[in-house]
Amino acid sequence: MGVVNVTPDSFSDGGQWLEPEVAIAHARHMLDQGADILDIGGESTRPGAARVPEAVELERVMPVVTALVGDGARVSVDTMRATVAEQALDAGAWCINDVSGGLADPAMVDLVAERGCEYVVNHWRGPSDVMNEMATYDDVVADVHRELMERVEALTAAGVDESRIILDPGLGFAKDAHANWQLLAGLDTLLGTGFRVLVGASRKRFLGDLLARDGVPLLPMYRDRATAAVSALAAARGVWAVRVHDVPGSVDAVRVATAWRAAEAELRQGSTTIGTGEIA
């Protein structure tokens, strides 16, 4: 999943793709590089970010969505607003990636149920400007699992098809670096639910902290190799998709992980065959 931030203030590439024609060209380049899905967002959700008016979000997002859908691309829209989601779906968007999991706008749940679109449920405890105050957990893996399952229950009770739900542990959303690493190490807990899992670690602060030099976090633009490493490990665990800013590195990482998993499956089958007395 290639990230296209049509914003002036995203932490990783703020302003770089703000103009619609530039964002469209960038997204098309991502497709050429191997992206399967394009995730278009018109509102930054970095820690401390303030909401933008609905009209501004629509003005940023809709020209890009319309053009890419017209190209035949599989488009996801990163929004917490049901009104923006509705217009994007009307334009042919395939998925709504809601970082609030339906908590920011109660109308989102009914819209997703009615439209039957793919829906990413991100773990979220509150708006970007206050979420860092909510980063307290007893057991972050168990707590995130429980809170996501509560959202799933609310969604299915409202009529959302379980097969359309995708879970995202919400790395960086009300979570410090230690919590992010714990969630990655505990991915099997979410994978065990049977739902598809999306991992969005790309260029995030916890990677910059890991790679800090002389106490200074590595800048977002230099975190792509670390992102690709996370992509490989997440894909090897069996996640459905990784959401990234730099496509080629993670495309290669996913291919490596896929080959690795295939080889492991072959070895397991070979062990079974040996146990039956046949030649492996």
Coordinates of C-alpha atoms in Angstrom, one line a residue:
M1 CA 0.0 0.0 0.0
G2 CA 1.6 3.2 -1.2
V3 CA 1.1 6.3 0.9
V4 CA 0.1 9.5 -1.0
N5 CA -0.1 12.4 1.5
V6 CA -1.9 15.3 -0.1
T7 CA -1.1 17.5 2.8
P8 CA 1.3 20.4 3.8
D9 CA 2.2 19.0 7.2
S10 CA 2.6 15.2 7.2
F11 CA 5.6 14.2 9.3
S12 CA 7.3 12.2 6.5
D13 CA 6.8 14.3 3.3
G14 CA 4.6 17.2 4.2
G15 CA 3.9 19.5 1.2
Q16 CA 5.8 17.4 -1.3
W17 CA 2.6 16.1 -2.9
L18 CA 0.2 18.8 -2.0
E19 CA -0.7 19.9 -5.5
P20 CA -3.2 17.4 -7.1
E21 CA -1.3 17.0 -10.4
V22 CA 1.9 16.3 -8.5
A23 CA 0.2 13.8 -6.2
I24 CA -1.4 12.0 -9.2
A25 CA 2.0 11.7 -10.9
H26 CA 3.6 10.4 -7.8
A27 CA 0.9 7.8 -7.2
R28 CA 1.2 6.6 -10.8
H29 CA 4.9 6.2 -10.3
M30 CA 4.2 4.2 -7.2
L31 CA 2.0 1.9 -9.3
D32 CA 4.9 1.5 -11.8
Q33 CA 7.1 0.6 -8.9
G34 CA 4.8 -2.2 -7.7
A35 CA 2.3 -0.8 -5.3
D36 CA -0.9 -2.8 -5.2
I37 CA -3.0 -0.2 -3.4
L38 CA -2.8 3.6 -3.2
D39 CA -3.8 5.2 0.1
I40 CA -4.8 8.9 -0.4
G41 CA -4.9 11.2 2.6
G42 CA -5.8 14.8 2.9
E43 CA -5.4 15.3 6.6
S44 CA -2.3 14.7 8.7
T45 CA -2.6 12.4 11.7
R46 CA 0.9 12.9 13.0
P47 CA 1.1 13.5 16.8
G48 CA 0.0 17.0 17.6
A49 CA -1.7 17.7 14.3
A50 CA -5.0 19.7 14.3
R51 CA -8.0 18.8 12.2
V52 CA -8.6 20.5 8.9
P53 CA -12.0 21.7 7.6
E54 CA -14.0 19.1 5.7
A55 CA -14.0 21.3 2.5
V56 CA -10.2 21.5 2.6
E57 CA -9.9 17.7 2.9
L58 CA -12.3 17.1 0.0
E59 CA -10.5 19.7 -2.1
R60 CA -7.2 17.9 -1.6
V61 CA -8.4 14.3 -1.9
M62 CA -11.1 14.1 -4.5
P63 CA -9.2 15.2 -7.7
V64 CA -6.5 12.6 -6.8
V65 CA -9.0 9.8 -6.1
T66 CA -11.0 10.5 -9.3
A67 CA -7.9 10.5 -11.5
L68 CA -6.5 7.3 -10.1
V69 CA -9.8 5.4 -10.1
G70 CA -10.0 6.5 -13.7
D71 CA -6.6 4.8 -14.3
G72 CA -8.0 1.6 -12.9
A73 CA -6.0 1.8 -9.7
R74 CA -7.2 0.2 -6.4
V75 CA -7.6 3.2 -4.2
S76 CA -7.9 3.5 -0.5
V77 CA -8.8 6.8 1.2
D78 CA -7.3 7.7 4.6
T79 CA -10.1 9.7 6.3
M80 CA -12.0 9.9 9.6
R81 CA -15.0 11.7 8.0
A82 CA -18.0 9.8 6.7
T83 CA -18.8 12.7 4.3
V84 CA -15.3 12.4 2.7
A85 CA -15.5 8.6 2.7
E86 CA -18.9 8.8 1.0
Q87 CA -17.7 11.0 -1.8
A88 CA -14.6 8.9 -2.3
L89 CA -16.7 5.7 -2.5
D90 CA -19.0 7.4 -5.0
A91 CA -15.9 8.2 -7.1
G92 CA -14.9 4.5 -7.1
A93 CA -12.6 4.2 -4.0
W94 CA -12.2 0.5 -2.9
C95 CA -11.3 1.0 0.7
I96 CA -11.7 3.4 3.6
N97 CA -8.7 3.6 5.9
D98 CA -10.0 5.2 9.1
V99 CA -7.3 5.8 11.7
S100 CA -10.0 6.3 14.3
G101 CA -11.7 2.9 13.6
G102 CA -15.1 4.7 13.4
L103 CA -14.7 6.6 16.7
A104 CA -14.1 10.1 15.3
D105 CA -17.3 10.1 13.3
P106 CA -20.2 7.9 14.3
A107 CA -21.7 8.1 10.9
M108 CA -18.8 6.2 9.4
V109 CA -20.0 2.9 10.8
D110 CA -23.4 3.1 9.1
L111 CA -21.8 4.2 5.8
V112 CA -19.4 1.3 5.7
A113 CA -22.2 -1.1 6.5
E114 CA -24.3 0.3 3.8
R115 CA -21.7 0.5 1.1
G116 CA -19.9 -2.8 1.8
C117 CA -16.5 -1.4 1.2
E118 CA -13.2 -2.7 2.6
Y119 CA -12.6 -1.0 5.9
V120 CA -9.3 -0.6 7.9
V121 CA -9.9 -0.4 11.6
N122 CA -6.9 1.3 13.2
H123 CA -6.3 1.2 16.9
W124 CA -7.1 4.7 18.2
R125 CA -7.6 6.3 21.6
G126 CA -8.1 9.9 20.7
P127 CA -7.3 12.8 18.4
S128 CA -3.7 13.5 17.3
D129 CA -3.3 16.6 19.4
V130 CA -3.9 14.6 22.7
M131 CA -3.1 11.0 21.8
N132 CA 0.3 11.1 23.4
E133 CA -1.4 11.6 26.8
M134 CA -3.2 8.3 26.3
A135 CA -0.2 6.1 25.8
T136 CA -0.6 4.0 29.0
Y137 CA -1.1 0.3 28.8
D138 CA -1.2 -2.7 31.2
D139 CA -0.1 -5.0 28.4
V140 CA 0.0 -3.2 25.1
V141 CA -0.5 -6.3 22.9
A142 CA -3.5 -7.6 25.0
D143 CA -5.0 -4.1 25.4
V144 CA -4.8 -3.3 21.7
H145 CA -6.2 -6.6 20.8
R146 CA -9.1 -6.2 23.2
E147 CA -9.9 -2.6 22.0
L148 CA -9.8 -3.6 18.4
M149 CA -12.1 -6.5 19.0
E150 CA -14.5 -4.0 20.7
R151 CA -14.5 -2.0 17.6
V152 CA -15.1 -5.1 15.5
E153 CA -18.1 -6.0 17.7
A154 CA -19.5 -2.5 17.2
L155 CA -19.0 -2.7 13.5
T156 CA -20.6 -6.1 13.0
A157 CA -23.5 -5.2 15.3
A158 CA -24.1 -2.3 12.9
G159 CA -24.1 -4.6 9.9
V160 CA -20.5 -4.4 8.6
D161 CA -19.5 -7.6 6.9
E162 CA -16.6 -9.2 8.9
S163 CA -14.9 -10.2 5.6
R164 CA -14.5 -6.5 4.8
I165 CA -12.7 -5.6 8.0
I166 CA -8.9 -5.1 8.2
L167 CA -7.1 -4.6 11.5
D168 CA -4.3 -2.1 12.0
P169 CA -2.5 -2.1 15.4
G170 CA -2.0 1.7 15.0
L171 CA 1.8 2.0 15.5
G172 CA 2.6 5.5 16.8
F173 CA -1.0 6.3 17.7
A174 CA -1.0 6.8 21.5
K175 CA 2.1 4.5 21.7
D176 CA 5.7 5.1 22.5
A177 CA 8.6 3.3 20.9
H178 CA 8.6 0.4 23.3
A179 CA 4.9 -0.2 22.7
N180 CA 5.4 -0.2 18.9
W181 CA 8.1 -2.9 19.2
Q182 CA 5.9 -4.9 21.5
L183 CA 3.0 -4.8 19.0
L184 CA 5.3 -5.9 16.1
A185 CA 6.6 -8.7 18.2
G186 CA 3.1 -9.7 19.1
L187 CA 1.6 -9.6 15.6
D188 CA 0.5 -13.2 16.0
T189 CA -2.1 -12.1 18.4
L190 CA -3.9 -10.0 15.8
L191 CA -3.2 -12.5 13.0
G192 CA -4.8 -15.2 15.2
T193 CA -8.1 -13.3 15.0
G194 CA -8.5 -14.4 11.4
F195 CA -8.8 -10.8 10.2
R196 CA -6.5 -9.3 7.6
V197 CA -3.8 -7.2 9.3
L198 CA -2.3 -4.0 7.9
V199 CA 1.0 -2.7 9.3
G200 CA 2.0 0.9 9.0
A201 CA 5.5 1.4 10.3
S202 CA 6.8 3.5 7.5
R203 CA 9.3 6.3 8.5
K204 CA 7.7 6.5 12.0
R205 CA 9.5 8.1 14.9
F206 CA 10.3 4.8 16.7
L207 CA 12.5 3.8 13.7
G208 CA 14.2 7.2 13.8
D209 CA 14.9 6.7 17.5
L210 CA 16.3 3.3 16.9
L211 CA 18.7 4.6 14.4
A212 CA 19.5 7.8 16.2
R213 CA 23.1 9.2 16.0
D214 CA 24.5 11.1 18.9
G215 CA 21.0 11.2 20.4
V216 CA 19.4 12.8 17.4
P217 CA 16.7 10.7 15.7
L218 CA 17.3 9.9 12.1
L219 CA 15.2 12.1 9.8
P220 CA 12.1 10.5 8.2
M221 CA 13.5 10.5 4.7
Y222 CA 16.4 8.2 5.9
R223 CA 14.2 5.6 7.5
D224 CA 13.2 3.7 4.4
R225 CA 15.7 0.9 4.8
A226 CA 14.5 0.3 8.4
T227 CA 10.9 0.4 7.0
A228 CA 11.8 -2.3 4.5
A229 CA 13.2 -4.5 7.2
V230 CA 9.9 -4.2 9.1
S231 CA 8.0 -4.9 5.9
A232 CA 10.0 -8.1 5.4
L233 CA 9.5 -9.3 9.0
A234 CA 5.8 -8.4 8.9
A235 CA 5.2 -10.2 5.6
A236 CA 7.1 -13.2 6.9
R237 CA 4.6 -13.3 9.8
G238 CA 1.7 -13.3 7.3
V239 CA 0.3 -9.8 7.4
W240 CA -2.1 -8.8 4.6
A241 CA -0.3 -5.6 3.6
V242 CA 2.3 -3.0 4.6
R243 CA 1.6 0.7 4.2
V244 CA 4.8 2.5 3.0
H245 CA 6.1 5.8 1.6
D246 CA 8.9 4.2 -0.4
V247 CA 7.6 1.4 -2.6
P248 CA 10.6 -0.4 -4.2
G249 CA 12.3 -1.4 -1.0
S250 CA 9.2 -2.9 0.6
V251 CA 8.2 -4.6 -2.7
D252 CA 11.5 -6.4 -2.7
A253 CA 11.2 -7.1 1.1
V254 CA 7.7 -8.6 0.6
R255 CA 9.0 -10.8 -2.3
V256 CA 11.8 -12.1 -0.1
A257 CA 9.4 -12.8 2.8
T258 CA 6.9 -14.5 0.4
A259 CA 9.7 -16.8 -1.0
W260 CA 10.8 -17.6 2.6
R261 CA 7.3 -18.5 3.7
A262 CA 6.8 -20.7 0.6
A263 CA 10.1 -22.5 1.4
E264 CA 9.0 -23.0 5.0
A265 CA 5.7 -24.4 3.8
E266 CA 7.5 -26.8 1.5
L267 CA 9.8 -28.0 4.3
R268 CA 6.8 -28.6 6.5
Q269 CA 5.1 -30.6 3.8
G270 CA 8.4 -32.5 3.2
S271 CA 8.5 -33.4 6.9
T272 CA 4.9 -34.7 6.7
T273 CA 5.8 -36.8 3.6
I274 CA 8.9 -38.2 5.3
G275 CA 6.7 -39.2 8.2
T276 CA 4.5 -41.3 5.9
G277 CA 7.5 -43.2 4.5
E278 CA 7.4 -41.6 1.1
I279 CA 10.3 -39.9 -0.6
A280 CA 10.5 -36.1 0.1

